[in-house]
Amino acid sequence: MIELKQLSKQYGKGGSLTTALSNVDLSIDKGEIFGIIGHSGAGKSTLIRCINLLERPTSGEVWIQGKNLTRLGKQQLQTERRKIGMIFQHFNLLSSATVYDNIAFPLRLIKTPRAEVERKVSDLLALVGLEEHRDKYPAQLSGGQKQRVGIARALASDPEVLLCDEATSALDPQTTDSILRLLLDINKKFHLTIVLITHEMHVIQSICDRVAVIHQGGIVEHGPVTEVFLKPQHEVTREFIRQERDSGGLLGLSTTNQGDESAQAVQITFLGQKTYESILSRTVHETGVNFAILQGTISTIKETPYGQLIVRFEGNEAAIELTIRKLLDQGLDVEVLY
Ligand SMILES: Nc1ncnc2c1ncn2[C@@H]1O[C@H](COP(=O)(O)OP(=O)(O)OP(=O)(O)O)[C@@H](O)[C@H]1O
Ligand SMILES: [Mg+2]
């Protein structure tokens, strides 16, 4: 669907050259929600703006549905761009136009007949839940409502791709969730490919299928969210996940052994249906090992449940080893912490 090949972007000239992207290769499938996460200045906005050529890459190619956008003439590019909608952190609405006129804007640009505009805008207003606000101006709306207008406007030209540049960063957590849910609905309903960039792991975890981590202009890690989130390889990824988790802290994580028994702290990860099974208690029952829970989370990655427990096993060494082996055999992921 979207193919970025050896994409590089430099800003400025001569002595004051900034490399914002270097040799990015990325492939995004039709119908998926693809997240790109990175710190400030990592190159996220540059990357997403290169996808519709709002920013011209210095070198490399952008392919969308078999067309190399970097090779198209002005007219052809304009036609292709209509298939790519975009929403922004600060909404970028026309402040002197009503909600209705903001959404109608891209349709009028391509001289859509009046009745067709009316029908389409009404449908979009219903889709984003703003029917009652059609005659209001942006200044009379909340942040979440403004973003709904942004989404409706982006969908007006029936795009195949929706690019979201920090679309929820200016919103409170509750509003963020409602906008993410709307994006997920739209993705399912229209089989729309969504590319979103963010600096929040939570956003990725809520709705993305796959994720790429960008750092200093390069992709350092990418894959299905479940994989990247539960088995992060790169330090930057680990840091994002730690930030998300750290609210809990590692309760009582200490290395003191009790009596002459040995102890071992492990992180156990359950994914999918296994999250709800009593695998751990059955296993320790068999091996005669005791455990203390040091930290635990149960959550979902998109719609897949997962659980992560940090426990300290107490018992003799061989029994603990057997416990870990049995857990691995039953398809859990076990990482020994100390
Ligand atoms: N128009 C520009 N001219 C010069 N340098 C730029 C321009 N836009 C971005 N840069 C530089 O390119 C690098 C990447 O910027 P970019 O805006 O893509 O990062 P970002 O990941 O979107 O950051 P943020 O999370 O703060 O929005 C930064 O070093 C930035 O200073
Ligand atoms: Mg940015």
Coordinates of C-alpha atoms and ligand atoms in Angstrom, one line a residue:
M1 CA 0.0 0.0 0.0
I2 CA 2.6 2.6 1.2
E3 CA 6.2 1.9 0.5
L4 CA 9.0 4.2 1.5
K5 CA 12.3 3.4 0.0
Q6 CA 15.6 4.8 1.2
L7 CA 13.9 8.1 2.2
S8 CA 16.2 10.9 3.4
K9 CA 15.5 14.5 4.2
Q10 CA 17.9 17.3 4.9
Y11 CA 16.8 20.8 5.9
G12 CA 19.0 23.8 5.2
K13 CA 22.1 24.2 3.2
G14 CA 25.9 24.1 3.5
G15 CA 27.1 24.6 7.1
S16 CA 23.7 24.5 8.7
L17 CA 22.5 21.2 7.4
T18 CA 20.0 19.2 9.5
T19 CA 19.4 15.6 8.7
A20 CA 15.9 14.9 9.7
L21 CA 15.5 11.5 8.0
S22 CA 18.2 9.1 6.8
N23 CA 17.5 6.1 4.6
V24 CA 14.1 5.1 5.9
D25 CA 12.6 2.0 4.5
L26 CA 9.0 1.3 5.5
S27 CA 6.2 -0.8 4.2
I28 CA 2.6 -0.2 5.4
D29 CA -0.2 -2.6 4.4
K30 CA -3.7 -1.7 3.2
G31 CA -6.2 -1.5 6.0
E32 CA -3.8 -1.5 8.9
I33 CA -3.3 1.1 11.6
F34 CA 0.4 1.8 11.6
G35 CA 1.9 3.8 14.4
I36 CA 5.2 5.7 14.4
I37 CA 6.6 6.6 17.8
G38 CA 9.5 8.8 18.6
H39 CA 10.8 11.6 20.8
S40 CA 10.6 15.2 19.9
G41 CA 12.9 16.0 17.0
A42 CA 13.2 12.4 16.0
G43 CA 11.8 13.1 12.5
K44 CA 8.1 12.0 12.9
S45 CA 6.5 15.0 11.3
T46 CA 9.0 15.1 8.6
L47 CA 8.4 11.4 7.8
I48 CA 4.6 11.7 7.8
R49 CA 4.7 14.9 5.7
C50 CA 6.9 13.1 3.2
I51 CA 4.2 10.5 2.6
N52 CA 2.0 13.0 0.8
L53 CA 4.9 15.1 -0.3
L54 CA 3.9 18.1 1.8
E55 CA 7.6 17.8 2.4
R56 CA 9.8 16.8 -0.6
P57 CA 12.3 14.2 0.4
T58 CA 15.9 15.0 -0.5
S59 CA 16.3 11.5 -1.8
G60 CA 14.4 8.2 -1.9
E61 CA 11.0 7.2 -3.2
V62 CA 7.4 7.3 -1.9
W63 CA 5.2 4.6 -3.5
I64 CA 1.4 4.5 -2.8
Q65 CA -0.6 1.8 -4.4
G66 CA 2.0 1.1 -7.1
K67 CA 2.6 4.7 -8.0
N68 CA 5.8 6.5 -7.3
L69 CA 4.6 9.9 -6.0
T70 CA 8.1 11.4 -6.2
R71 CA 8.0 11.0 -10.0
L72 CA 4.5 12.5 -10.7
G73 CA 3.9 15.8 -12.3
K74 CA 2.0 18.5 -10.5
Q75 CA -1.5 17.6 -11.8
Q76 CA -1.1 13.9 -11.2
L77 CA 0.3 14.5 -7.8
Q78 CA -2.8 16.6 -6.9
T79 CA -5.0 13.8 -8.0
E80 CA -3.1 11.2 -5.9
R81 CA -3.0 13.6 -2.9
R82 CA -6.8 13.6 -2.8
K83 CA -6.7 10.0 -1.8
I84 CA -4.6 10.9 1.3
G85 CA -6.4 12.7 4.1
M86 CA -4.5 14.3 7.0
I87 CA -5.3 15.5 10.5
F88 CA -3.1 17.6 12.7
Q89 CA -2.3 18.3 16.4
H90 CA -3.8 21.8 16.3
F91 CA -6.7 20.8 14.0
N92 CA -5.9 23.5 11.3
L93 CA -9.5 24.4 10.8
L94 CA -10.7 27.6 9.0
S95 CA -11.7 29.8 12.0
S96 CA -14.0 32.0 9.9
A97 CA -16.0 29.0 8.5
T98 CA -18.7 27.0 10.3
V99 CA -18.3 23.3 11.0
Y100 CA -20.4 22.6 7.9
D101 CA -18.3 24.8 5.7
N102 CA -15.0 23.4 7.0
I103 CA -16.1 19.9 6.1
A104 CA -17.5 21.0 2.7
F105 CA -14.3 22.9 1.8
P106 CA -12.4 20.0 0.1
L107 CA -15.6 19.1 -1.8
R108 CA -16.2 22.6 -3.1
L109 CA -12.5 22.7 -4.2
I110 CA -13.2 20.0 -6.6
K111 CA -16.5 21.6 -7.7
T112 CA -18.8 18.9 -6.2
P113 CA -22.5 19.6 -7.0
R114 CA -24.3 21.3 -4.2
A115 CA -26.7 18.5 -3.4
E116 CA -23.9 16.0 -3.3
V117 CA -22.0 18.3 -0.9
E118 CA -25.1 18.5 1.4
R119 CA -25.5 14.7 1.4
K120 CA -21.9 14.0 2.0
V121 CA -21.4 16.6 4.8
S122 CA -24.5 15.4 6.6
D123 CA -23.3 11.8 6.5
L124 CA -19.9 12.9 7.8
L125 CA -21.5 15.0 10.6
A126 CA -23.4 11.9 11.7
L127 CA -20.3 9.7 11.5
V128 CA -18.3 11.9 13.8
G129 CA -21.3 12.8 16.0
L130 CA -21.5 16.5 15.4
E131 CA -24.9 16.9 13.7
E132 CA -26.0 19.5 16.4
H133 CA -22.9 21.6 15.9
R134 CA -23.0 22.1 12.1
D135 CA -23.5 25.9 12.2
K136 CA -21.0 26.6 15.0
Y137 CA -17.6 28.1 14.5
P138 CA -14.4 26.4 15.6
A139 CA -13.9 28.8 18.5
Q140 CA -17.2 27.5 20.0
L141 CA -16.0 23.9 20.0
S142 CA -14.0 21.8 22.5
G143 CA -10.7 20.3 21.4
G144 CA -12.2 16.9 20.8
Q145 CA -15.0 18.4 18.8
K146 CA -12.5 20.3 16.7
Q147 CA -10.6 17.1 16.0
R148 CA -13.9 15.5 14.9
V149 CA -14.3 18.3 12.4
G150 CA -10.7 17.7 11.2
I151 CA -11.5 14.0 10.8
A152 CA -14.7 14.6 8.9
R153 CA -13.0 17.1 6.6
A154 CA -10.2 14.6 6.0
L155 CA -12.7 12.0 5.0
A156 CA -14.7 14.2 2.7
S157 CA -12.7 13.3 -0.4
D158 CA -13.0 9.5 0.3
P159 CA -9.3 9.0 1.0
E160 CA -7.7 5.6 1.0
V161 CA -5.1 6.7 3.6
L162 CA -5.4 8.9 6.6
L163 CA -2.3 10.5 8.1
C164 CA -2.5 11.7 11.7
D165 CA 0.2 14.0 13.0
E166 CA 0.0 13.9 16.8
A167 CA -3.8 14.1 16.4
T168 CA -4.5 13.5 20.1
S169 CA -1.5 15.3 21.7
A170 CA -3.5 18.5 22.5
L171 CA -6.4 16.5 24.1
D172 CA -7.0 15.3 27.6
P173 CA -6.8 11.5 28.2
Q174 CA -10.6 10.9 28.0
T175 CA -11.0 12.9 24.8
T176 CA -7.9 11.2 23.4
D177 CA -9.6 7.8 24.0
S178 CA -12.8 8.9 22.3
I179 CA -10.9 10.2 19.2
L180 CA -8.8 7.0 19.1
R181 CA -12.0 4.9 19.2
L182 CA -13.4 7.0 16.3
L183 CA -10.3 6.4 14.3
L184 CA -10.6 2.6 15.0
D185 CA -14.3 2.7 13.9
I186 CA -13.4 4.5 10.7
N187 CA -10.6 2.1 10.0
K188 CA -12.9 -0.9 10.3
K189 CA -15.9 0.6 8.5
F190 CA -14.0 1.9 5.4
H191 CA -11.0 -0.4 5.5
L192 CA -9.0 2.9 5.6
T193 CA -5.3 2.7 6.1
I194 CA -4.2 4.9 9.0
V195 CA -0.7 6.1 9.7
L196 CA -0.4 7.9 13.0
I197 CA 2.6 9.4 14.7
T198 CA 2.8 10.0 18.4
H199 CA 5.2 10.3 21.3
E200 CA 2.8 8.3 23.6
M201 CA 3.0 4.5 23.8
H202 CA -0.6 4.5 25.1
V203 CA -1.8 5.7 21.7
I204 CA 0.1 2.9 19.9
Q205 CA -1.1 0.3 22.4
S206 CA -4.8 1.3 22.0
I207 CA -5.3 1.1 18.3
C208 CA -2.3 0.2 16.2
D209 CA -1.6 -3.1 14.5
R210 CA 2.1 -2.4 13.8
V211 CA 4.5 0.1 15.0
A212 CA 7.9 1.6 14.0
V213 CA 10.1 3.4 16.5
I214 CA 12.0 6.3 15.0
H215 CA 15.1 7.7 16.6
Q216 CA 17.4 10.4 15.2
G217 CA 15.9 10.2 11.8
G218 CA 16.1 6.4 11.5
I219 CA 13.7 3.5 12.2
V220 CA 15.4 1.5 15.0
E221 CA 12.7 -1.2 15.5
H222 CA 9.4 -2.2 13.9
G223 CA 6.9 -5.0 14.0
P224 CA 3.5 -6.0 15.4
V225 CA 2.6 -4.0 18.5
T226 CA 2.3 -7.1 20.6
E227 CA 5.9 -8.1 19.7
V228 CA 7.5 -4.7 20.0
F229 CA 5.6 -3.8 23.2
L230 CA 6.2 -7.0 25.0
K231 CA 9.7 -7.8 23.7
P232 CA 11.3 -4.4 23.0
Q233 CA 14.8 -4.7 21.5
H234 CA 16.0 -1.1 21.3
E235 CA 16.7 1.1 24.3
V236 CA 14.5 3.9 23.0
T237 CA 11.6 1.5 22.8
R238 CA 12.2 0.2 26.3
E239 CA 12.2 3.7 27.6
F240 CA 8.8 4.5 26.1
I241 CA 7.4 1.4 27.7
R242 CA 9.0 2.1 31.0
Q243 CA 7.5 5.6 31.0
E244 CA 4.1 4.0 30.4
R245 CA 4.5 1.5 33.2
D246 CA 6.5 3.3 35.8
S247 CA 3.5 4.7 37.6
G248 CA 3.3 1.4 39.5
G249 CA 7.0 1.0 40.5
L250 CA 8.5 -2.3 41.4
L251 CA 7.0 -3.0 44.8
G252 CA 9.4 -4.6 47.2
L253 CA 11.7 -5.8 44.5
S254 CA 14.6 -6.9 46.6
T255 CA 17.3 -9.5 46.3
T256 CA 17.2 -10.8 49.9
N257 CA 16.9 -14.5 50.2
Q258 CA 14.7 -16.0 52.8
G259 CA 16.5 -18.6 55.0
D260 CA 18.4 -21.2 53.0
E261 CA 15.9 -21.2 50.1
S262 CA 16.9 -19.6 46.9
A263 CA 14.8 -16.9 45.2
Q264 CA 14.5 -15.7 41.7
A265 CA 12.5 -12.8 40.3
V266 CA 11.0 -13.3 36.8
Q267 CA 8.8 -11.4 34.5
I268 CA 6.0 -13.6 33.1
T269 CA 4.0 -12.4 30.0
F270 CA 0.7 -13.9 29.1
L271 CA -0.8 -13.1 25.7
G272 CA -4.3 -13.6 24.4
Q273 CA -6.6 -16.2 26.0
K274 CA -3.8 -17.4 28.3
T275 CA -4.1 -14.1 30.2
Y276 CA -7.3 -15.5 31.8
E277 CA -6.0 -19.1 32.5
S278 CA -4.7 -20.3 35.8
I279 CA -1.4 -21.5 34.4
L280 CA 0.8 -20.0 37.0
S281 CA -1.1 -21.3 40.1
R282 CA -1.4 -24.8 38.5
T283 CA 2.3 -24.9 37.7
V284 CA 3.6 -23.9 41.2
H285 CA 1.2 -26.4 42.7
E286 CA 2.9 -29.1 40.7
T287 CA 6.4 -28.0 41.5
G288 CA 6.0 -27.0 45.1
V289 CA 7.4 -23.5 44.6
N290 CA 6.0 -20.4 46.3
F291 CA 5.8 -17.0 44.8
A292 CA 5.3 -13.4 45.8
I293 CA 3.8 -10.9 43.3
L294 CA 6.0 -7.8 43.0
Q295 CA 4.2 -6.1 40.2
G296 CA 1.3 -6.9 37.8
T297 CA -0.6 -5.5 34.9
I298 CA -3.5 -6.8 32.8
S299 CA -4.3 -4.7 29.8
T300 CA -5.0 -4.9 26.1
I301 CA -2.9 -4.2 23.0
K302 CA -5.5 -3.1 20.5
E303 CA -8.1 -5.9 21.2
T304 CA -5.6 -8.5 22.4
P305 CA -5.5 -9.0 26.2
Y306 CA -2.2 -9.5 27.8
G307 CA -0.9 -9.7 31.4
Q308 CA 2.5 -9.1 32.8
L309 CA 3.5 -10.3 36.2
I310 CA 6.8 -9.8 38.0
V311 CA 7.0 -12.5 40.7
R312 CA 9.7 -13.8 43.1
F313 CA 9.8 -17.6 43.2
E314 CA 10.9 -19.1 46.4
G315 CA 11.9 -22.7 46.8
N316 CA 14.9 -24.9 45.9
E317 CA 16.8 -24.1 42.8
A318 CA 15.9 -27.2 40.8
A319 CA 12.2 -26.7 41.6
I320 CA 12.3 -23.0 40.4
E321 CA 14.1 -24.0 37.3
L322 CA 11.5 -26.7 36.6
T323 CA 8.7 -24.1 37.2
I324 CA 10.2 -21.8 34.6
R325 CA 10.6 -24.6 32.1
K326 CA 7.0 -25.6 32.6
L327 CA 5.7 -22.1 32.1
L328 CA 7.7 -21.8 28.9
D329 CA 6.3 -25.1 27.7
Q330 CA 2.8 -23.8 28.2
G331 CA 3.5 -20.9 25.9
L332 CA 4.2 -18.1 28.4
D333 CA 7.1 -15.8 28.0
V334 CA 9.4 -15.8 31.0
E335 CA 12.3 -13.5 31.5
V336 CA 14.6 -14.0 34.5
L337 CA 15.3 -10.6 36.1
Y338 CA 17.8 -11.8 38.9
Ligands
LIG1 N1 11.4 23.3 8.2 C1 12.5 22.9 8.9 N2 13.7 23.6 8.7 C2 14.8 23.2 9.3 N3 14.8 22.1 10.2 C3 13.7 21.5 10.4 C4 12.5 21.8 9.8 N4 11.5 21.0 10.2 C5 12.1 20.1 11.0 N5 13.4 20.4 11.2 C6 14.4 19.6 12.0 O1 14.3 18.3 11.6 C7 14.4 17.4 12.7 C8 13.1 16.5 12.8 O2 12.0 17.4 13.0 P1 10.5 16.8 13.0 O3 9.6 18.0 13.1 O4 10.3 15.9 11.9 O5 10.5 16.0 14.4 P2 9.3 15.4 15.3 O6 9.7 14.0 15.6 O7 8.0 15.7 14.5 O8 9.3 16.3 16.6 P3 8.1 16.8 17.5 O9 7.7 15.6 18.3 O10 8.7 17.9 18.4 O11 7.0 17.3 16.6 C9 14.6 18.3 13.9 O12 15.9 18.4 14.2 C10 14.0 19.7 13.4 O13 14.7 20.7 14.1
MG2 MG 6.2 16.7 15.0

